[in-house]
Short mmCIF file of C-alpha atoms in Angstrom, two decimals:
data_model
loop_
_atom_site.label_atom_id
_atom_site.label_comp_id
_atom_site.label_asym_id
_atom_site.label_seq_id
_atom_site.Cartn_x
_atom_site.Cartn_y
_atom_site.Cartn_z
CA MET A 67 213.66 -125.76 -20.25
CA ARG A 68 217.24 -126.81 -20.99
CA LEU A 69 220.43 -127.29 -19.01
CA THR A 70 223.05 -124.65 -19.80
CA SER A 71 225.77 -125.29 -17.20
CA SER A 72 226.46 -127.41 -14.13
CA GLY A 73 229.04 -128.24 -11.49
CA ARG A 74 229.39 -130.38 -8.39
CA ARG A 75 226.73 -128.44 -6.47
CA TYR A 76 224.69 -126.52 -9.02
CA ALA A 77 222.86 -126.78 -12.35
CA THR A 78 221.56 -123.84 -14.37
CA PHE A 79 218.62 -124.04 -16.79
CA ALA A 80 217.40 -121.61 -19.43
CA PHE A 81 213.65 -121.23 -18.96
CA GLY A 82 212.45 -118.86 -21.65
CA ASP A 83 213.16 -115.32 -20.46
CA LEU A 84 214.17 -116.59 -17.00
CA THR A 85 217.11 -118.54 -15.59
CA VAL A 86 216.64 -121.26 -12.98
CA THR A 87 219.62 -122.40 -10.91
CA SER A 88 219.37 -125.48 -8.69
CA LEU A 89 221.68 -125.25 -5.67
CA ARG A 90 222.59 -128.40 -3.76
CA ASP A 91 222.81 -128.02 0.01
CA GLY A 92 223.60 -131.71 0.54
CA HIS A 93 221.50 -134.66 1.63
CA VAL A 94 219.86 -136.24 4.65
CA ASP A 95 219.38 -139.96 5.32
CA MET A 96 216.06 -141.02 6.82
CA PRO A 97 214.70 -144.45 7.83
CA PRO A 98 212.06 -146.03 5.55
CA THR A 99 209.81 -146.31 8.60
CA ARG A 100 208.92 -142.64 8.05
CA LEU A 101 206.80 -143.65 5.05
CA ARG A 102 203.07 -144.00 5.70
CA ASP A 103 200.23 -145.71 3.84
CA LYS A 104 196.90 -144.01 3.14
CA ASN A 105 195.65 -145.00 6.60
CA GLY A 106 198.61 -143.37 8.32
CA HIS A 107 200.30 -146.67 9.21
CA PRO A 108 203.98 -147.43 8.51
CA LEU A 109 204.37 -148.76 4.99
CA ALA A 110 204.22 -152.56 5.11
CA GLU A 111 206.59 -153.21 2.22
CA LEU A 112 209.13 -151.08 0.36
CA PRO A 113 209.32 -151.77 -3.40
CA ASP A 114 212.65 -153.00 -4.76
CA THR A 115 212.73 -149.92 -7.00
CA VAL A 116 213.38 -147.66 -3.99
CA PRO A 117 217.15 -147.38 -3.40
CA LEU A 118 218.58 -147.46 0.12
CA VAL A 119 221.94 -146.29 1.42
CA GLY A 120 222.98 -148.16 4.52
CA GLY A 121 219.34 -149.13 5.03
CA ASN A 122 218.14 -145.52 4.82
CA LEU A 123 216.39 -143.35 2.26
CA ARG A 124 218.75 -140.66 0.95
CA LEU A 125 216.93 -137.37 0.36
CA SER A 126 218.62 -134.63 -1.64
CA VAL A 127 218.30 -131.11 -0.24
CA ASN A 128 217.94 -128.45 -2.96
CA ALA A 129 217.18 -124.75 -3.22
CA PHE A 130 216.37 -122.79 -6.38
CA LEU A 131 217.30 -119.31 -7.59
CA ILE A 132 215.04 -117.74 -10.22
CA THR A 133 216.22 -114.62 -12.06
CA ASN A 134 215.21 -112.49 -15.03
CA GLY A 135 218.68 -110.97 -15.28
CA THR A 136 217.97 -107.94 -13.11
CA ALA A 137 216.04 -109.33 -10.12
CA ALA A 138 216.24 -112.67 -8.32
CA VAL A 139 214.06 -114.74 -6.00
CA LEU A 140 215.66 -117.50 -3.96
CA ILE A 141 213.28 -120.33 -3.05
CA ASP A 142 214.45 -122.09 0.13
CA THR A 143 217.94 -121.84 1.61
CA GLY A 144 219.13 -125.25 2.76
CA ALA A 145 220.02 -125.92 6.38
CA SER A 146 223.34 -124.11 6.95
CA ASN A 147 224.72 -125.68 10.16
CA ALA A 148 221.30 -125.96 11.82
CA TRP A 149 220.76 -129.70 11.28
CA HIS A 150 222.71 -132.70 9.92
CA SER A 151 226.38 -132.36 8.98
CA THR A 152 225.62 -133.82 5.54
CA MET A 153 223.98 -130.49 4.66
CA GLY A 154 225.26 -126.93 4.66
CA SER A 155 226.85 -126.66 1.20
CA PHE A 156 224.42 -124.03 -0.08
CA LEU A 157 226.80 -121.04 0.12
CA ASP A 158 229.49 -123.09 -1.63
CA ALA A 159 226.95 -123.93 -4.34
CA LEU A 160 226.19 -120.22 -4.83
CA GLU A 161 229.90 -119.46 -5.19
CA GLU A 162 230.43 -122.33 -7.62
CA ALA A 163 227.53 -121.07 -9.74
CA GLY A 164 229.02 -117.56 -9.79
CA ILE A 165 226.11 -116.02 -7.87
CA ASP A 166 226.77 -113.08 -5.55
CA ARG A 167 224.64 -113.52 -2.43
CA GLY A 168 224.55 -109.75 -2.14
CA ASP A 169 222.28 -109.75 -5.20
CA ILE A 170 219.56 -111.72 -3.37
CA THR A 171 216.93 -109.40 -1.88
CA ASP A 172 213.90 -111.75 -1.80
CA VAL A 173 213.83 -115.21 -0.25
CA ALA A 174 210.67 -117.32 -0.58
CA ILE A 175 210.40 -120.17 1.93
CA THR A 176 208.24 -123.21 1.17
CA HIS A 177 207.88 -124.08 4.86
CA ASN A 178 209.48 -123.78 8.27
CA HIS A 179 211.65 -126.91 8.54
CA GLU A 180 215.39 -126.47 9.16
CA ASP A 181 216.52 -127.74 5.76
CA HIS A 182 214.52 -125.00 4.05
CA VAL A 183 214.85 -121.97 6.30
CA GLY A 184 218.09 -122.56 8.23
CA GLY A 185 220.30 -121.14 5.49
CA LEU A 186 219.04 -117.61 6.10
CA ILE A 187 221.84 -117.53 8.68
CA ALA A 188 225.38 -118.46 7.65
CA PRO A 189 227.39 -120.96 9.71
CA ASP A 190 229.35 -118.09 11.29
CA GLY A 191 226.10 -116.59 12.65
CA SER A 192 225.91 -113.68 10.21
CA GLU A 193 223.02 -113.08 7.82
CA ALA A 194 223.59 -115.10 4.66
CA PHE A 195 222.13 -112.39 2.40
CA PRO A 196 223.41 -108.92 3.33
CA GLU A 197 220.91 -107.08 1.10
CA LEU A 198 217.87 -109.12 2.19
CA ARG A 199 214.62 -107.11 2.09
CA ARG A 200 211.83 -109.70 2.29
CA VAL A 201 211.36 -113.27 3.50
CA TRP A 202 208.12 -114.71 2.16
CA ILE A 203 206.55 -117.59 4.11
CA GLY A 204 203.08 -119.04 4.75
CA VAL A 205 201.35 -117.37 7.69
CA GLY A 206 201.01 -120.70 9.49
CA ASP A 207 204.80 -121.10 9.65
CA THR A 208 205.99 -117.66 10.76
CA ALA A 209 206.59 -118.69 14.38
CA VAL A 210 209.94 -120.18 13.30
CA PHE A 211 211.62 -116.75 13.33
CA THR A 212 212.93 -116.81 16.87
CA GLY A 213 216.31 -117.66 18.37
CA ARG A 214 218.84 -118.24 15.61
CA LEU A 215 216.49 -116.79 12.95
CA GLU A 216 215.45 -113.74 14.99
CA PRO A 217 217.73 -111.34 13.03
CA VAL A 218 215.55 -111.58 9.90
CA ARG A 219 212.18 -111.52 11.64
CA ASN A 220 211.52 -107.86 10.82
CA ARG A 221 211.62 -108.67 7.09
CA VAL A 222 209.13 -111.54 7.15
CA VAL A 223 206.13 -111.20 4.81
CA PRO A 224 203.36 -113.64 5.86
CA ILE A 225 201.52 -115.25 2.95
CA THR A 226 197.79 -115.49 3.66
CA GLY A 227 196.56 -116.51 0.21
CA LYS A 228 197.63 -116.73 -3.41
CA VAL A 229 199.83 -113.68 -3.99
CA ALA A 230 202.24 -112.42 -6.65
CA ILE A 231 205.77 -111.90 -5.34
CA ASN A 232 206.71 -110.21 -8.62
CA ASP A 233 205.66 -110.41 -12.27
CA TRP A 234 206.89 -113.99 -12.63
CA VAL A 235 206.67 -115.73 -9.23
CA THR A 236 203.36 -116.40 -7.45
CA ALA A 237 202.96 -117.93 -3.99
CA VAL A 238 200.26 -120.62 -3.76
CA PRO A 239 199.39 -121.95 -0.27
CA THR A 240 199.35 -125.77 -0.11
CA PRO A 241 199.00 -126.64 3.59
CA GLY A 242 199.40 -130.21 4.75
CA HIS A 243 203.07 -130.91 5.24
CA THR A 244 203.04 -127.87 7.52
CA PRO A 245 200.25 -125.33 8.14
CA GLY A 246 202.05 -122.74 6.01
CA HIS A 247 203.46 -124.98 3.28
CA THR A 248 203.62 -122.96 0.05
CA VAL A 249 204.34 -123.76 -3.59
CA TYR A 250 205.83 -121.09 -5.84
CA GLU A 251 204.60 -120.98 -9.44
CA VAL A 252 207.13 -119.48 -11.86
CA SER A 253 205.83 -118.22 -15.22
CA SER A 254 208.07 -117.65 -18.22
CA SER A 255 207.78 -117.46 -21.99
CA ALA A 256 208.65 -121.20 -22.03
CA GLY A 257 205.95 -122.39 -19.64
CA ARG A 258 205.44 -122.78 -15.91
CA LEU A 259 207.55 -124.24 -13.14
CA LEU A 260 206.18 -125.35 -9.77
CA VAL A 261 208.79 -125.16 -7.01
CA TRP A 262 206.94 -127.40 -4.60
CA GLY A 263 209.00 -127.79 -1.44
CA ASP A 264 208.20 -131.03 0.41
CA THR A 265 205.27 -132.18 -1.70
CA VAL A 266 207.32 -135.34 -2.42
CA HIS A 267 210.08 -136.71 -0.19
CA VAL A 268 210.87 -140.01 -1.92
CA PRO A 269 210.62 -139.56 -5.70
CA SER A 270 211.39 -143.21 -6.45
CA LEU A 271 208.12 -144.13 -4.70
CA GLN A 272 205.66 -141.24 -4.37
CA PHE A 273 205.20 -140.47 -8.05
CA ALA A 274 204.11 -144.04 -8.74
CA GLN A 275 202.19 -144.22 -5.43
CA PRO A 276 201.06 -140.69 -4.52
CA ASP A 277 198.92 -142.04 -1.66
CA VAL A 278 202.12 -142.79 0.26
CA SER A 279 202.81 -140.02 2.77
CA TRP A 280 205.63 -139.00 5.09
CA GLU A 281 205.60 -139.28 8.87
CA LEU A 282 206.51 -135.58 9.19
CA ASP A 283 203.49 -134.46 7.14
CA GLY A 284 201.61 -132.61 9.87
CA ALA A 285 198.24 -133.36 8.28
CA GLN A 286 198.73 -136.43 6.11
CA PRO A 287 195.29 -136.48 4.39
CA GLN A 288 195.67 -132.80 3.49
CA ALA A 289 199.24 -133.30 2.25
CA ARG A 290 198.13 -136.29 0.17
CA LYS A 291 195.32 -134.27 -1.42
CA ALA A 292 197.68 -131.39 -2.24
CA ARG A 293 200.24 -133.77 -3.77
CA THR A 294 197.68 -135.44 -6.03
CA ALA A 295 196.31 -132.10 -7.22
CA LEU A 296 199.78 -130.75 -8.00
CA LEU A 297 200.82 -133.92 -9.82
CA GLU A 298 197.74 -133.70 -11.99
CA GLN A 299 198.43 -130.03 -12.71
CA LEU A 300 201.99 -130.89 -13.72
CA THR A 301 200.83 -133.25 -16.48
CA ARG A 302 199.66 -130.23 -18.49
CA PRO A 303 201.78 -129.14 -21.47
CA ARG A 304 204.77 -126.86 -20.73
CA TYR A 305 204.68 -127.50 -16.97
CA PHE A 306 207.82 -128.40 -15.01
CA VAL A 307 208.59 -129.20 -11.38
CA ALA A 308 211.47 -128.39 -9.03
CA GLY A 309 211.57 -130.19 -5.69
CA ALA A 310 213.61 -129.78 -2.53
CA HIS A 311 213.96 -133.56 -2.16
CA LEU A 312 213.92 -134.67 -5.78
CA ASP A 313 217.29 -136.10 -6.81
CA SER A 314 219.60 -133.10 -7.31
CA PRO A 315 219.36 -130.97 -9.35
CA GLY A 316 215.71 -131.87 -8.86
CA VAL A 317 214.11 -130.43 -12.01
CA GLY A 318 211.90 -132.40 -14.39
CA HIS A 319 208.50 -132.92 -15.92
CA VAL A 320 205.65 -135.22 -14.94
CA THR A 321 203.58 -137.65 -16.98
CA ARG A 322 200.79 -140.06 -16.07
CA LYS A 323 201.86 -143.69 -15.74
CA GLY A 324 199.38 -146.45 -14.92
CA THR A 325 197.44 -145.46 -11.82
CA GLY A 326 200.12 -142.98 -10.80
CA TYR A 327 202.68 -140.66 -12.32
CA ALA A 328 206.29 -140.66 -13.51
CA LEU A 329 209.04 -138.05 -13.32
CA GLU A 330 211.57 -137.47 -16.07
CA TYR A 331 214.59 -135.48 -14.91
CA LEU A 332 216.01 -132.81 -17.18
CA ALA A 333 219.61 -133.27 -16.05
CA PRO A 334 221.82 -136.00 -14.58
CA SER A 335 222.09 -136.31 -10.82
CA LEU A 336 224.61 -134.14 -8.98
CA ALA A 337 225.01 -136.75 -6.23
#
């Protein structure tokens, strides 16, 4: 996988016969007290290697468009105007990358939190993707499609197990962060890419210490188990990762390091 172009809010990678575009929706600042040790208690000490901004953890918010040149799958959508004002740049990122949102017919959601699903509706209240046909999401998370998201409810496709969305994207349920949390495995002639949603929130800490969890993980032991299994899978040759909260553009590859893992980004930060 190699970087082919980038801007303030996007980065595009050639991935064999596919193209992967990372789209930056913005960021959200969260207190370090949201981190949990393996017993579910607030983390006693934050390593010096974890950067803080005004005393908070700064989490990038990314979405990813995968295309083979004729069809596209968008994985996550950012928050639009549904949450913090530091997010909501997703549609600007699409425009900067030269992507027509009318070309997006399939949206695959990793889970039901606002910074992943909120961008289905544009800030003006219209549907963000006028040609939308299907919204894929884990069956445990489908209750989110009410109120503001009600307009797209009739196009929701619940994911009940491992299922192929098309010839090159497969949905893999990984419950823990939420009941319906789903990873999308992308297969190309150059290898495999796991677009893993909220498997990791704080990359400067959770690769080295994968036992550290996040307060908002609905089932922390289950989320921890899923994270460890995915990290181990990613150490295989020709595997890559794309994460919603990895430092934008959020694409890299994983190696083992000591008792944990390390992430090597494939492109400089967009922050």
